[in-house]
mmCIF file with all atom_site columns, C-alpha atoms and ligand atoms in Angstrom:
data_model
loop_
_atom_site.group_PDB
_atom_site.id
_atom_site.type_symbol
_atom_site.label_atom_id
_atom_site.label_alt_id
_atom_site.label_comp_id
_atom_site.label_asym_id
_atom_site.label_entity_id
_atom_site.label_seq_id
_atom_site.pdbx_PDB_ins_code
_atom_site.Cartn_x
_atom_site.Cartn_y
_atom_site.Cartn_z
_atom_site.occupancy
_atom_site.B_iso_or_equiv
_atom_site.pdbx_formal_charge
_atom_site.auth_seq_id
_atom_site.auth_comp_id
_atom_site.auth_asym_id
_atom_site.auth_atom_id
_atom_site.pdbx_PDB_model_num
ATOM   1   C  CA  . MET K 1 1   ? -44.349 -58.923 1.031  1.00 0.00 ? 14  MET K CA  1
ATOM   2   C  CA  . VAL K 1 2   ? -40.832 -60.431 0.485  1.00 0.00 ? 15  VAL K CA  1
ATOM   3   C  CA  . HIS K 1 3   ? -37.470 -58.846 1.336  1.00 0.00 ? 16  HIS K CA  1
ATOM   4   C  CA  . LYS K 1 4   ? -34.119 -59.921 0.746  1.00 0.00 ? 17  LYS K CA  1
ATOM   5   C  CA  . PRO K 1 5   ? -32.267 -61.152 3.739  1.00 0.00 ? 18  PRO K CA  1
ATOM   6   C  CA  . SER K 1 6   ? -30.239 -57.830 3.245  1.00 0.00 ? 19  SER K CA  1
ATOM   7   C  CA  . GLU K 1 7   ? -32.563 -55.690 3.886  1.00 0.00 ? 20  GLU K CA  1
ATOM   8   C  CA  . TYR K 1 8   ? -33.366 -57.168 7.596  1.00 0.00 ? 21  TYR K CA  1
ATOM   9   C  CA  . LYS K 1 9   ? -29.771 -55.564 8.154  1.00 0.00 ? 22  LYS K CA  1
ATOM   10  C  CA  . SER K 1 10  ? -30.430 -52.730 10.939 1.00 0.00 ? 23  SER K CA  1
ATOM   11  C  CA  . GLY K 1 11  ? -27.695 -50.352 9.188  1.00 0.00 ? 24  GLY K CA  1
ATOM   12  C  CA  . VAL K 1 12  ? -26.151 -50.005 13.008 1.00 0.00 ? 25  VAL K CA  1
ATOM   13  C  CA  . TYR K 1 13  ? -22.318 -51.131 12.861 1.00 0.00 ? 26  TYR K CA  1
ATOM   14  C  CA  . VAL K 1 14  ? -21.805 -54.633 13.523 1.00 0.00 ? 27  VAL K CA  1
ATOM   15  C  CA  . ASP K 1 15  ? -19.093 -54.523 15.792 1.00 0.00 ? 28  ASP K CA  1
ATOM   16  C  CA  . TRP K 1 16  ? -18.009 -58.273 16.564 1.00 0.00 ? 29  TRP K CA  1
ATOM   17  C  CA  . CYS K 1 17  ? -14.866 -59.112 16.026 1.00 0.00 ? 30  CYS K CA  1
ATOM   18  C  CA  . PRO K 1 18  ? -13.637 -60.938 12.480 1.00 0.00 ? 31  PRO K CA  1
ATOM   19  C  CA  . GLY K 1 19  ? -14.354 -64.432 11.944 1.00 0.00 ? 32  GLY K CA  1
ATOM   20  C  CA  . CYS K 1 20  ? -16.659 -64.435 15.503 1.00 0.00 ? 33  CYS K CA  1
ATOM   21  C  CA  . GLY K 1 21  ? -20.028 -66.971 14.900 1.00 0.00 ? 34  GLY K CA  1
ATOM   22  C  CA  . ASN K 1 22  ? -22.211 -64.129 15.886 1.00 0.00 ? 35  ASN K CA  1
ATOM   23  C  CA  . HIS K 1 23  ? -21.927 -62.859 11.591 1.00 0.00 ? 36  HIS K CA  1
ATOM   24  C  CA  . GLY K 1 24  ? -22.904 -66.275 11.007 1.00 0.00 ? 37  GLY K CA  1
ATOM   25  C  CA  . ILE K 1 25  ? -25.781 -66.304 13.236 1.00 0.00 ? 38  ILE K CA  1
ATOM   26  C  CA  . VAL K 1 26  ? -27.560 -62.633 12.373 1.00 0.00 ? 39  VAL K CA  1
ATOM   27  C  CA  . SER K 1 27  ? -27.044 -63.404 8.310  1.00 0.00 ? 40  SER K CA  1
ATOM   28  C  CA  . ALA K 1 28  ? -29.113 -66.926 9.047  1.00 0.00 ? 41  ALA K CA  1
ATOM   29  C  CA  . LEU K 1 29  ? -31.376 -65.081 11.011 1.00 0.00 ? 42  LEU K CA  1
ATOM   30  C  CA  . GLN K 1 30  ? -32.015 -62.607 8.308  1.00 0.00 ? 43  GLN K CA  1
ATOM   31  C  CA  . MET K 1 31  ? -31.738 -66.057 5.572  1.00 0.00 ? 44  MET K CA  1
ATOM   32  C  CA  . ALA K 1 32  ? -34.590 -67.324 7.198  1.00 0.00 ? 45  ALA K CA  1
ATOM   33  C  CA  . LEU K 1 33  ? -36.681 -64.206 8.307  1.00 0.00 ? 46  LEU K CA  1
ATOM   34  C  CA  . SER K 1 34  ? -36.617 -63.759 4.411  1.00 0.00 ? 47  SER K CA  1
ATOM   35  C  CA  . GLU K 1 35  ? -37.603 -66.828 3.719  1.00 0.00 ? 48  GLU K CA  1
ATOM   36  C  CA  . LEU K 1 36  ? -40.607 -67.178 5.381  1.00 0.00 ? 49  LEU K CA  1
ATOM   37  C  CA  . SER K 1 37  ? -41.069 -63.500 4.732  1.00 0.00 ? 50  SER K CA  1
ATOM   38  C  CA  . ILE K 1 38  ? -41.875 -61.802 8.545  1.00 0.00 ? 51  ILE K CA  1
ATOM   39  C  CA  . GLU K 1 39  ? -42.500 -58.039 8.308  1.00 0.00 ? 52  GLU K CA  1
ATOM   40  C  CA  . PRO K 1 40  ? -39.672 -55.950 10.180 1.00 0.00 ? 53  PRO K CA  1
ATOM   41  C  CA  . HIS K 1 41  ? -42.974 -54.806 12.675 1.00 0.00 ? 54  HIS K CA  1
ATOM   42  C  CA  . GLN K 1 42  ? -44.022 -58.120 13.305 1.00 0.00 ? 55  GLN K CA  1
ATOM   43  C  CA  . LEU K 1 43  ? -41.202 -58.962 14.979 1.00 0.00 ? 56  LEU K CA  1
ATOM   44  C  CA  . VAL K 1 44  ? -39.467 -58.773 18.640 1.00 0.00 ? 57  VAL K CA  1
ATOM   45  C  CA  . ILE K 1 45  ? -35.601 -59.676 19.126 1.00 0.00 ? 58  ILE K CA  1
ATOM   46  C  CA  . VAL K 1 46  ? -35.071 -59.542 23.046 1.00 0.00 ? 59  VAL K CA  1
ATOM   47  C  CA  . SER K 1 47  ? -31.681 -59.648 24.542 1.00 0.00 ? 60  SER K CA  1
ATOM   48  C  CA  . GLY K 1 48  ? -29.640 -59.650 27.372 1.00 0.00 ? 61  GLY K CA  1
ATOM   49  C  CA  . VAL K 1 49  ? -26.469 -58.557 27.896 1.00 0.00 ? 62  VAL K CA  1
ATOM   50  C  CA  . GLY K 1 50  ? -23.305 -60.360 26.529 1.00 0.00 ? 63  GLY K CA  1
ATOM   51  C  CA  . ASN K 1 51  ? -21.318 -59.857 23.224 1.00 0.00 ? 64  ASN K CA  1
ATOM   52  C  CA  . ALA K 1 52  ? -24.672 -61.720 21.563 1.00 0.00 ? 65  ALA K CA  1
ATOM   53  C  CA  . ALA K 1 53  ? -27.013 -60.063 23.382 1.00 0.00 ? 66  ALA K CA  1
ATOM   54  C  CA  . LYS K 1 54  ? -26.378 -57.173 20.833 1.00 0.00 ? 67  LYS K CA  1
ATOM   55  C  CA  . LEU K 1 55  ? -27.695 -59.038 17.907 1.00 0.00 ? 68  LEU K CA  1
ATOM   56  C  CA  . PRO K 1 56  ? -30.915 -56.690 18.156 1.00 0.00 ? 69  PRO K CA  1
ATOM   57  C  CA  . HIS K 1 57  ? -29.082 -53.870 17.515 1.00 0.00 ? 70  HIS K CA  1
ATOM   58  C  CA  . PHE K 1 58  ? -28.188 -55.158 14.011 1.00 0.00 ? 71  PHE K CA  1
ATOM   59  C  CA  . VAL K 1 59  ? -31.577 -55.913 12.172 1.00 0.00 ? 72  VAL K CA  1
ATOM   60  C  CA  . LYS K 1 60  ? -34.424 -54.292 11.242 1.00 0.00 ? 73  LYS K CA  1
ATOM   61  C  CA  . ALA K 1 61  ? -37.229 -54.963 13.674 1.00 0.00 ? 74  ALA K CA  1
ATOM   62  C  CA  . ASN K 1 62  ? -38.449 -54.377 16.348 1.00 0.00 ? 75  ASN K CA  1
ATOM   63  C  CA  . GLY K 1 63  ? -35.625 -54.750 19.963 1.00 0.00 ? 76  GLY K CA  1
ATOM   64  C  CA  . VAL K 1 64  ? -35.005 -54.601 23.468 1.00 0.00 ? 77  VAL K CA  1
ATOM   65  C  CA  . HIS K 1 65  ? -32.163 -54.943 24.954 1.00 0.00 ? 78  HIS K CA  1
ATOM   66  C  CA  . THR K 1 66  ? -32.413 -55.905 28.377 1.00 0.00 ? 79  THR K CA  1
ATOM   67  C  CA  . LEU K 1 67  ? -30.817 -57.045 31.823 1.00 0.00 ? 80  LEU K CA  1
ATOM   68  C  CA  . HIS K 1 68  ? -27.968 -60.113 31.647 1.00 0.00 ? 81  HIS K CA  1
ATOM   69  C  CA  . GLY K 1 69  ? -30.240 -63.470 32.121 1.00 0.00 ? 82  GLY K CA  1
ATOM   70  C  CA  . ARG K 1 70  ? -33.821 -61.964 32.288 1.00 0.00 ? 83  ARG K CA  1
ATOM   71  C  CA  . LEU K 1 71  ? -34.031 -61.455 28.529 1.00 0.00 ? 84  LEU K CA  1
ATOM   72  C  CA  . LEU K 1 72  ? -36.465 -64.735 28.427 1.00 0.00 ? 85  LEU K CA  1
ATOM   73  C  CA  . PRO K 1 73  ? -39.200 -63.107 31.515 1.00 0.00 ? 86  PRO K CA  1
ATOM   74  C  CA  . PHE K 1 74  ? -39.448 -60.163 29.235 1.00 0.00 ? 87  PHE K CA  1
ATOM   75  C  CA  . ALA K 1 75  ? -39.636 -62.183 25.716 1.00 0.00 ? 88  ALA K CA  1
ATOM   76  C  CA  . MET K 1 76  ? -42.567 -64.626 26.954 1.00 0.00 ? 89  MET K CA  1
ATOM   77  C  CA  . GLY K 1 77  ? -44.395 -61.823 28.712 1.00 0.00 ? 90  GLY K CA  1
ATOM   78  C  CA  . ILE K 1 78  ? -44.248 -59.677 25.456 1.00 0.00 ? 91  ILE K CA  1
ATOM   79  C  CA  . LYS K 1 79  ? -45.010 -62.590 23.354 1.00 0.00 ? 92  LYS K CA  1
ATOM   80  C  CA  . MET K 1 80  ? -48.207 -63.539 25.999 1.00 0.00 ? 93  MET K CA  1
ATOM   81  C  CA  . ALA K 1 81  ? -48.912 -59.793 26.157 1.00 0.00 ? 94  ALA K CA  1
ATOM   82  C  CA  . ASN K 1 82  ? -49.512 -59.518 21.896 1.00 0.00 ? 95  ASN K CA  1
ATOM   83  C  CA  . PRO K 1 83  ? -49.791 -62.926 20.670 1.00 0.00 ? 96  PRO K CA  1
ATOM   84  C  CA  . ASP K 1 84  ? -49.634 -61.724 17.051 1.00 0.00 ? 97  ASP K CA  1
ATOM   85  C  CA  . LEU K 1 85  ? -46.312 -60.745 17.726 1.00 0.00 ? 98  LEU K CA  1
ATOM   86  C  CA  . LYS K 1 86  ? -43.193 -63.255 16.432 1.00 0.00 ? 99  LYS K CA  1
ATOM   87  C  CA  . VAL K 1 87  ? -41.079 -63.203 19.345 1.00 0.00 ? 100 VAL K CA  1
ATOM   88  C  CA  . ILE K 1 88  ? -36.807 -64.162 19.251 1.00 0.00 ? 101 ILE K CA  1
ATOM   89  C  CA  . GLY K 1 89  ? -34.659 -64.143 22.534 1.00 0.00 ? 102 GLY K CA  1
ATOM   90  C  CA  . VAL K 1 90  ? -30.966 -64.006 22.019 1.00 0.00 ? 103 VAL K CA  1
ATOM   91  C  CA  . GLY K 1 91  ? -28.563 -64.259 24.155 1.00 0.00 ? 104 GLY K CA  1
ATOM   92  C  CA  . GLY K 1 92  ? -24.826 -65.936 24.806 1.00 0.00 ? 105 GLY K CA  1
ATOM   93  C  CA  . ASP K 1 93  ? -24.428 -69.012 27.026 1.00 0.00 ? 106 ASP K CA  1
ATOM   94  C  CA  . GLY K 1 94  ? -23.072 -67.410 29.723 1.00 0.00 ? 107 GLY K CA  1
ATOM   95  C  CA  . ASP K 1 95  ? -26.138 -64.773 29.756 1.00 0.00 ? 108 ASP K CA  1
ATOM   96  C  CA  . GLY K 1 96  ? -28.984 -67.906 29.135 1.00 0.00 ? 109 GLY K CA  1
ATOM   97  C  CA  . LEU K 1 97  ? -26.840 -70.869 30.908 1.00 0.00 ? 110 LEU K CA  1
ATOM   98  C  CA  . GLY K 1 98  ? -25.059 -68.797 34.210 1.00 0.00 ? 111 GLY K CA  1
ATOM   99  C  CA  . ILE K 1 99  ? -27.051 -66.080 35.759 1.00 0.00 ? 112 ILE K CA  1
ATOM   100 C  CA  . GLY K 1 100 ? -29.975 -66.776 33.586 1.00 0.00 ? 113 GLY K CA  1
ATOM   101 C  CA  . ALA K 1 101 ? -30.292 -70.683 34.115 1.00 0.00 ? 114 ALA K CA  1
ATOM   102 C  CA  . GLY K 1 102 ? -33.604 -70.193 36.186 1.00 0.00 ? 115 GLY K CA  1
ATOM   103 C  CA  . HIS K 1 103 ? -35.062 -68.237 33.040 1.00 0.00 ? 116 HIS K CA  1
ATOM   104 C  CA  . PHE K 1 104 ? -34.105 -70.897 30.751 1.00 0.00 ? 117 PHE K CA  1
ATOM   105 C  CA  . VAL K 1 105 ? -36.027 -74.458 32.803 1.00 0.00 ? 118 VAL K CA  1
ATOM   106 C  CA  . ASN K 1 106 ? -38.897 -72.463 34.108 1.00 0.00 ? 119 ASN K CA  1
ATOM   107 C  CA  . ALA K 1 107 ? -39.371 -71.052 29.839 1.00 0.00 ? 120 ALA K CA  1
ATOM   108 C  CA  . GLY K 1 108 ? -38.752 -74.663 29.077 1.00 0.00 ? 121 GLY K CA  1
ATOM   109 C  CA  . ARG K 1 109 ? -41.745 -75.476 31.419 1.00 0.00 ? 122 ARG K CA  1
ATOM   110 C  CA  . ARG K 1 110 ? -44.235 -72.682 30.107 1.00 0.00 ? 123 ARG K CA  1
ATOM   111 C  CA  . ASN K 1 111 ? -42.925 -73.516 26.370 1.00 0.00 ? 124 ASN K CA  1
ATOM   112 C  CA  . ILE K 1 112 ? -45.208 -71.139 24.540 1.00 0.00 ? 125 ILE K CA  1
ATOM   113 C  CA  . ASP K 1 113 ? -45.022 -69.939 20.998 1.00 0.00 ? 126 ASP K CA  1
ATOM   114 C  CA  . MET K 1 114 ? -41.455 -68.442 20.677 1.00 0.00 ? 127 MET K CA  1
ATOM   115 C  CA  . VAL K 1 115 ? -37.861 -69.054 19.689 1.00 0.00 ? 128 VAL K CA  1
ATOM   116 C  CA  . TYR K 1 116 ? -34.486 -68.350 21.788 1.00 0.00 ? 129 TYR K CA  1
ATOM   117 C  CA  . LEU K 1 117 ? -31.528 -68.314 19.888 1.00 0.00 ? 130 LEU K CA  1
ATOM   118 C  CA  . LEU K 1 118 ? -28.519 -69.558 21.839 1.00 0.00 ? 131 LEU K CA  1
ATOM   119 C  CA  . HIS K 1 119 ? -24.935 -68.748 21.509 1.00 0.00 ? 132 HIS K CA  1
ATOM   120 C  CA  . ASN K 1 120 ? -23.098 -70.850 22.403 1.00 0.00 ? 133 ASN K CA  1
ATOM   121 C  CA  . ASN K 1 121 ? -19.084 -70.437 22.471 1.00 0.00 ? 134 ASN K CA  1
ATOM   122 C  CA  . GLY K 1 122 ? -18.204 -72.122 25.938 1.00 0.00 ? 135 GLY K CA  1
ATOM   123 C  CA  . VAL K 1 123 ? -16.527 -68.329 27.417 1.00 0.00 ? 136 VAL K CA  1
ATOM   124 C  CA  . TYR K 1 124 ? -17.937 -65.097 28.599 1.00 0.00 ? 137 TYR K CA  1
ATOM   125 C  CA  . GLY K 1 125 ? -16.626 -63.395 25.844 1.00 0.00 ? 138 GLY K CA  1
ATOM   126 C  CA  . LEU K 1 126 ? -17.600 -59.977 26.520 1.00 0.00 ? 139 LEU K CA  1
ATOM   127 C  CA  . THR K 1 127 ? -16.136 -59.799 29.929 1.00 0.00 ? 140 THR K CA  1
ATOM   128 C  CA  . LYS K 1 128 ? -12.975 -61.689 27.768 1.00 0.00 ? 141 LYS K CA  1
ATOM   129 C  CA  . GLY K 1 129 ? -12.943 -65.701 28.223 1.00 0.00 ? 142 GLY K CA  1
ATOM   130 C  CA  . GLN K 1 130 ? -13.867 -66.640 31.281 1.00 0.00 ? 143 GLN K CA  1
ATOM   131 C  CA  . ALA K 1 131 ? -15.593 -69.922 31.981 1.00 0.00 ? 144 ALA K CA  1
ATOM   132 C  CA  . SER K 1 132 ? -19.134 -69.894 30.823 1.00 0.00 ? 145 SER K CA  1
ATOM   133 C  CA  . PRO K 1 133 ? -21.270 -73.209 32.393 1.00 0.00 ? 146 PRO K CA  1
ATOM   134 C  CA  . THR K 1 134 ? -20.854 -75.137 28.603 1.00 0.00 ? 147 THR K CA  1
ATOM   135 C  CA  . LEU K 1 135 ? -17.162 -74.744 28.331 1.00 0.00 ? 148 LEU K CA  1
ATOM   136 C  CA  . LYS K 1 136 ? -15.764 -78.532 28.511 1.00 0.00 ? 149 LYS K CA  1
ATOM   137 C  CA  . LEU K 1 137 ? -13.657 -79.890 31.073 1.00 0.00 ? 150 LEU K CA  1
ATOM   138 C  CA  . GLY K 1 138 ? -9.754  -79.553 30.240 1.00 0.00 ? 151 GLY K CA  1
ATOM   139 C  CA  . LEU K 1 139 ? -9.737  -76.413 28.620 1.00 0.00 ? 152 LEU K CA  1
ATOM   140 C  CA  . GLN K 1 140 ? -8.103  -73.249 29.248 1.00 0.00 ? 153 GLN K CA  1
ATOM   141 C  CA  . THR K 1 141 ? -8.936  -69.684 27.960 1.00 0.00 ? 154 THR K CA  1
ATOM   142 C  CA  . LYS K 1 142 ? -6.709  -66.865 28.313 1.00 0.00 ? 155 LYS K CA  1
ATOM   143 C  CA  . ALA K 1 143 ? -8.906  -65.513 31.075 1.00 0.00 ? 156 ALA K CA  1
ATOM   144 C  CA  . LEU K 1 144 ? -8.434  -69.075 32.934 1.00 0.00 ? 157 LEU K CA  1
ATOM   145 C  CA  . ALA K 1 145 ? -5.773  -69.282 34.797 1.00 0.00 ? 158 ALA K CA  1
ATOM   146 C  CA  . GLN K 1 146 ? -5.850  -72.942 34.828 1.00 0.00 ? 159 GLN K CA  1
ATOM   147 C  CA  . PRO K 1 147 ? -7.584  -75.327 32.173 1.00 0.00 ? 160 PRO K CA  1
ATOM   148 C  CA  . ASN K 1 148 ? -11.893 -75.781 33.487 1.00 0.00 ? 161 ASN K CA  1
ATOM   149 C  CA  . ILE K 1 149 ? -12.041 -78.084 36.536 1.00 0.00 ? 162 ILE K CA  1
ATOM   150 C  CA  . ASN K 1 150 ? -15.970 -77.664 36.196 1.00 0.00 ? 163 ASN K CA  1
ATOM   151 C  CA  . GLU K 1 151 ? -17.959 -80.346 34.023 1.00 0.00 ? 164 GLU K CA  1
ATOM   152 C  CA  . ARG K 1 152 ? -19.350 -79.039 31.254 1.00 0.00 ? 165 ARG K CA  1
ATOM   153 C  CA  . LEU K 1 153 ? -23.654 -77.810 31.112 1.00 0.00 ? 166 LEU K CA  1
ATOM   154 C  CA  . VAL K 1 154 ? -25.266 -79.703 27.893 1.00 0.00 ? 167 VAL K CA  1
ATOM   155 C  CA  . ALA K 1 155 ? -27.424 -77.224 26.664 1.00 0.00 ? 168 ALA K CA  1
ATOM   156 C  CA  . ILE K 1 156 ? -30.208 -78.956 24.182 1.00 0.00 ? 169 ILE K CA  1
ATOM   157 C  CA  . SER K 1 157 ? -29.958 -81.724 26.727 1.00 0.00 ? 170 SER K CA  1
ATOM   158 C  CA  . LEU K 1 158 ? -31.100 -79.018 29.378 1.00 0.00 ? 171 LEU K CA  1
ATOM   159 C  CA  . ALA K 1 159 ? -33.939 -77.845 26.783 1.00 0.00 ? 172 ALA K CA  1
ATOM   160 C  CA  . ILE K 1 160 ? -34.945 -80.851 26.056 1.00 0.00 ? 173 ILE K CA  1
ATOM   161 C  CA  . ALA K 1 161 ? -35.186 -82.191 30.223 1.00 0.00 ? 174 ALA K CA  1
ATOM   162 C  CA  . SER K 1 162 ? -36.607 -78.696 30.748 1.00 0.00 ? 175 SER K CA  1
ATOM   163 C  CA  . GLY K 1 163 ? -40.185 -79.208 28.304 1.00 0.00 ? 176 GLY K CA  1
ATOM   164 C  CA  . TYR K 1 164 ? -38.948 -77.121 24.970 1.00 0.00 ? 177 TYR K CA  1
ATOM   165 C  CA  . THR K 1 165 ? -40.231 -79.379 22.542 1.00 0.00 ? 178 THR K CA  1
ATOM   166 C  CA  . PHE K 1 166 ? -38.753 -78.249 19.774 1.00 0.00 ? 179 PHE K CA  1
ATOM   167 C  CA  . ALA K 1 167 ? -34.417 -77.797 20.195 1.00 0.00 ? 180 ALA K CA  1
ATOM   168 C  CA  . ALA K 1 168 ? -31.924 -77.778 17.597 1.00 0.00 ? 181 ALA K CA  1
ATOM   169 C  CA  . ARG K 1 169 ? -28.238 -77.695 17.605 1.00 0.00 ? 182 ARG K CA  1
ATOM   170 C  CA  . SER K 1 170 ? -26.203 -76.464 15.119 1.00 0.00 ? 183 SER K CA  1
ATOM   171 C  CA  . TYR K 1 171 ? -22.608 -74.741 13.645 1.00 0.00 ? 184 TYR K CA  1
ATOM   172 C  CA  . ALA K 1 172 ? -22.355 -70.891 13.255 1.00 0.00 ? 185 ALA K CA  1
ATOM   173 C  CA  . PHE K 1 173 ? -21.274 -70.781 9.920  1.00 0.00 ? 186 PHE K CA  1
ATOM   174 C  CA  . ASP K 1 174 ? -23.874 -73.762 8.749  1.00 0.00 ? 187 ASP K CA  1
ATOM   175 C  CA  . LEU K 1 175 ? -26.304 -71.115 7.184  1.00 0.00 ? 188 LEU K CA  1
ATOM   176 C  CA  . GLY K 1 176 ? -27.611 -74.127 5.059  1.00 0.00 ? 189 GLY K CA  1
ATOM   177 C  CA  . HIS K 1 177 ? -27.913 -76.065 8.450  1.00 0.00 ? 190 HIS K CA  1
ATOM   178 C  CA  . LEU K 1 178 ? -29.333 -72.790 10.092 1.00 0.00 ? 191 LEU K CA  1
ATOM   179 C  CA  . THR K 1 179 ? -31.949 -71.539 8.216  1.00 0.00 ? 192 THR K CA  1
ATOM   180 C  CA  . LEU K 1 180 ? -32.518 -75.813 7.595  1.00 0.00 ? 193 LEU K CA  1
ATOM   181 C  CA  . GLN K 1 181 ? -32.359 -75.466 4.057  1.00 0.00 ? 194 GLN K CA  1
ATOM   182 C  CA  . ARG K 1 182 ? -33.279 -78.827 2.407  1.00 0.00 ? 195 ARG K CA  1
ATOM   183 C  CA  . SER K 1 183 ? -29.960 -79.352 -0.898 1.00 0.00 ? 196 SER K CA  1
HETATM 184 C  C1  . TPP E 2 .   ? -25.625 -58.530 36.656 1.00 0.00 ? 207 TPP E C1  1
HETATM 185 C  C2  . TPP E 2 .   ? -24.888 -58.569 35.505 1.00 0.00 ? 207 TPP E C2  1
HETATM 186 N  N1  . TPP E 2 .   ? -23.836 -59.488 36.144 1.00 0.00 ? 207 TPP E N1  1
HETATM 187 C  C3  . TPP E 2 .   ? -22.605 -59.452 35.090 1.00 0.00 ? 207 TPP E C3  1
HETATM 188 C  C4  . TPP E 2 .   ? -22.299 -58.757 34.166 1.00 0.00 ? 207 TPP E C4  1
HETATM 189 C  C5  . TPP E 2 .   ? -21.331 -58.698 33.685 1.00 0.00 ? 207 TPP E C5  1
HETATM 190 N  N2  . TPP E 2 .   ? -21.503 -59.399 32.073 1.00 0.00 ? 207 TPP E N2  1
HETATM 191 C  C6  . TPP E 2 .   ? -21.564 -58.567 31.168 1.00 0.00 ? 207 TPP E C6  1
HETATM 192 S  S1  . TPP E 2 .   ? -21.835 -59.659 30.076 1.00 0.00 ? 207 TPP E S1  1
HETATM 193 C  C7  . TPP E 2 .   ? -21.360 -61.331 30.617 1.00 0.00 ? 207 TPP E C7  1
HETATM 194 C  C8  . TPP E 2 .   ? -21.145 -62.589 30.496 1.00 0.00 ? 207 TPP E C8  1
HETATM 195 C  C9  . TPP E 2 .   ? -21.532 -63.101 28.930 1.00 0.00 ? 207 TPP E C9  1
HETATM 196 O  O1  . TPP E 2 .   ? -20.985 -63.682 28.174 1.00 0.00 ? 207 TPP E O1  1
HETATM 197 P  P1  . TPP E 2 .   ? -22.277 -64.510 27.515 1.00 0.00 ? 207 TPP E P1  1
HETATM 198 O  O2  . TPP E 2 .   ? -23.405 -64.734 27.760 1.00 0.00 ? 207 TPP E O2  1
HETATM 199 O  O3  . TPP E 2 .   ? -21.813 -66.108 27.277 1.00 0.00 ? 207 TPP E O3  1
HETATM 200 O  O4  . TPP E 2 .   ? -22.222 -63.939 26.029 1.00 0.00 ? 207 TPP E O4  1
HETATM 201 P  P2  . TPP E 2 .   ? -20.933 -63.967 25.024 1.00 0.00 ? 207 TPP E P2  1
HETATM 202 O  O5  . TPP E 2 .   ? -19.912 -62.254 25.114 1.00 0.00 ? 207 TPP E O5  1
HETATM 203 O  O6  . TPP E 2 .   ? -19.969 -64.490 25.109 1.00 0.00 ? 207 TPP E O6  1
HETATM 204 O  O7  . TPP E 2 .   ? -22.125 -64.023 23.579 1.00 0.00 ? 207 TPP E O7  1
HETATM 205 C  C10 . TPP E 2 .   ? -21.016 -60.938 31.864 1.00 0.00 ? 207 TPP E C10 1
HETATM 206 C  C11 . TPP E 2 .   ? -21.086 -61.737 33.277 1.00 0.00 ? 207 TPP E C11 1
HETATM 207 C  C12 . TPP E 2 .   ? -23.711 -57.879 33.988 1.00 0.00 ? 207 TPP E C12 1
HETATM 208 N  N3  . TPP E 2 .   ? -23.137 -57.221 32.797 1.00 0.00 ? 207 TPP E N3  1
HETATM 209 N  N4  . TPP E 2 .   ? -24.491 -58.232 34.738 1.00 0.00 ? 207 TPP E N4  1
HETATM 210 MG MG1 . MG  E 3 .   ? -20.807 -66.564 25.717 1.00 0.00 ? 208 MG  E MG1 1
#
């Protein structure tokens, strides 16, 4: 049965700030689910902690909001125990590449059949803008006393080095590219 993208909205109030890229990502996800005709009951979305990690609340599907940085072990366990389910992990760059960096690397080694959406905004958004591992050297956010003194981690390079066999990067408001639509 085909569902319109709007039918993948959960009805939970979306409390991300106006203009935040997270809105683009959840819209693209709902468009992709519609295009692939995925039934909400066949899907599980698993997140860690952060602004990005609120996403499972906003999508009509099964959802688990787990611990900071620990979404990948949860998601991999769900997929291995229930291979017929579609499993999507989602979280921020702090969640996935800071506290969860070890899981990020080892999930690539396993490379099981699931999707991981990493919202990369360069900051710990939920806790007001501290530098995440992907913030560029020399950038200063409101929460930093001085410009960032660390080199950034490039998520896509780490993904490829870790063994992920499909790794792609896009822009949060390029919905056509995010959903791999061709004009
Ligand atoms: C174990 C633990 N350490 C620290 C925190 C505080 N904390 C909450 S969210 C967060 C980082 C969020 O950044 P990111 O994952 O990039 O998500 P964003 O808010 O930018 O989408 C931190 C450090 C926590 N909740 N749990
Ligand atoms: Mg972030």
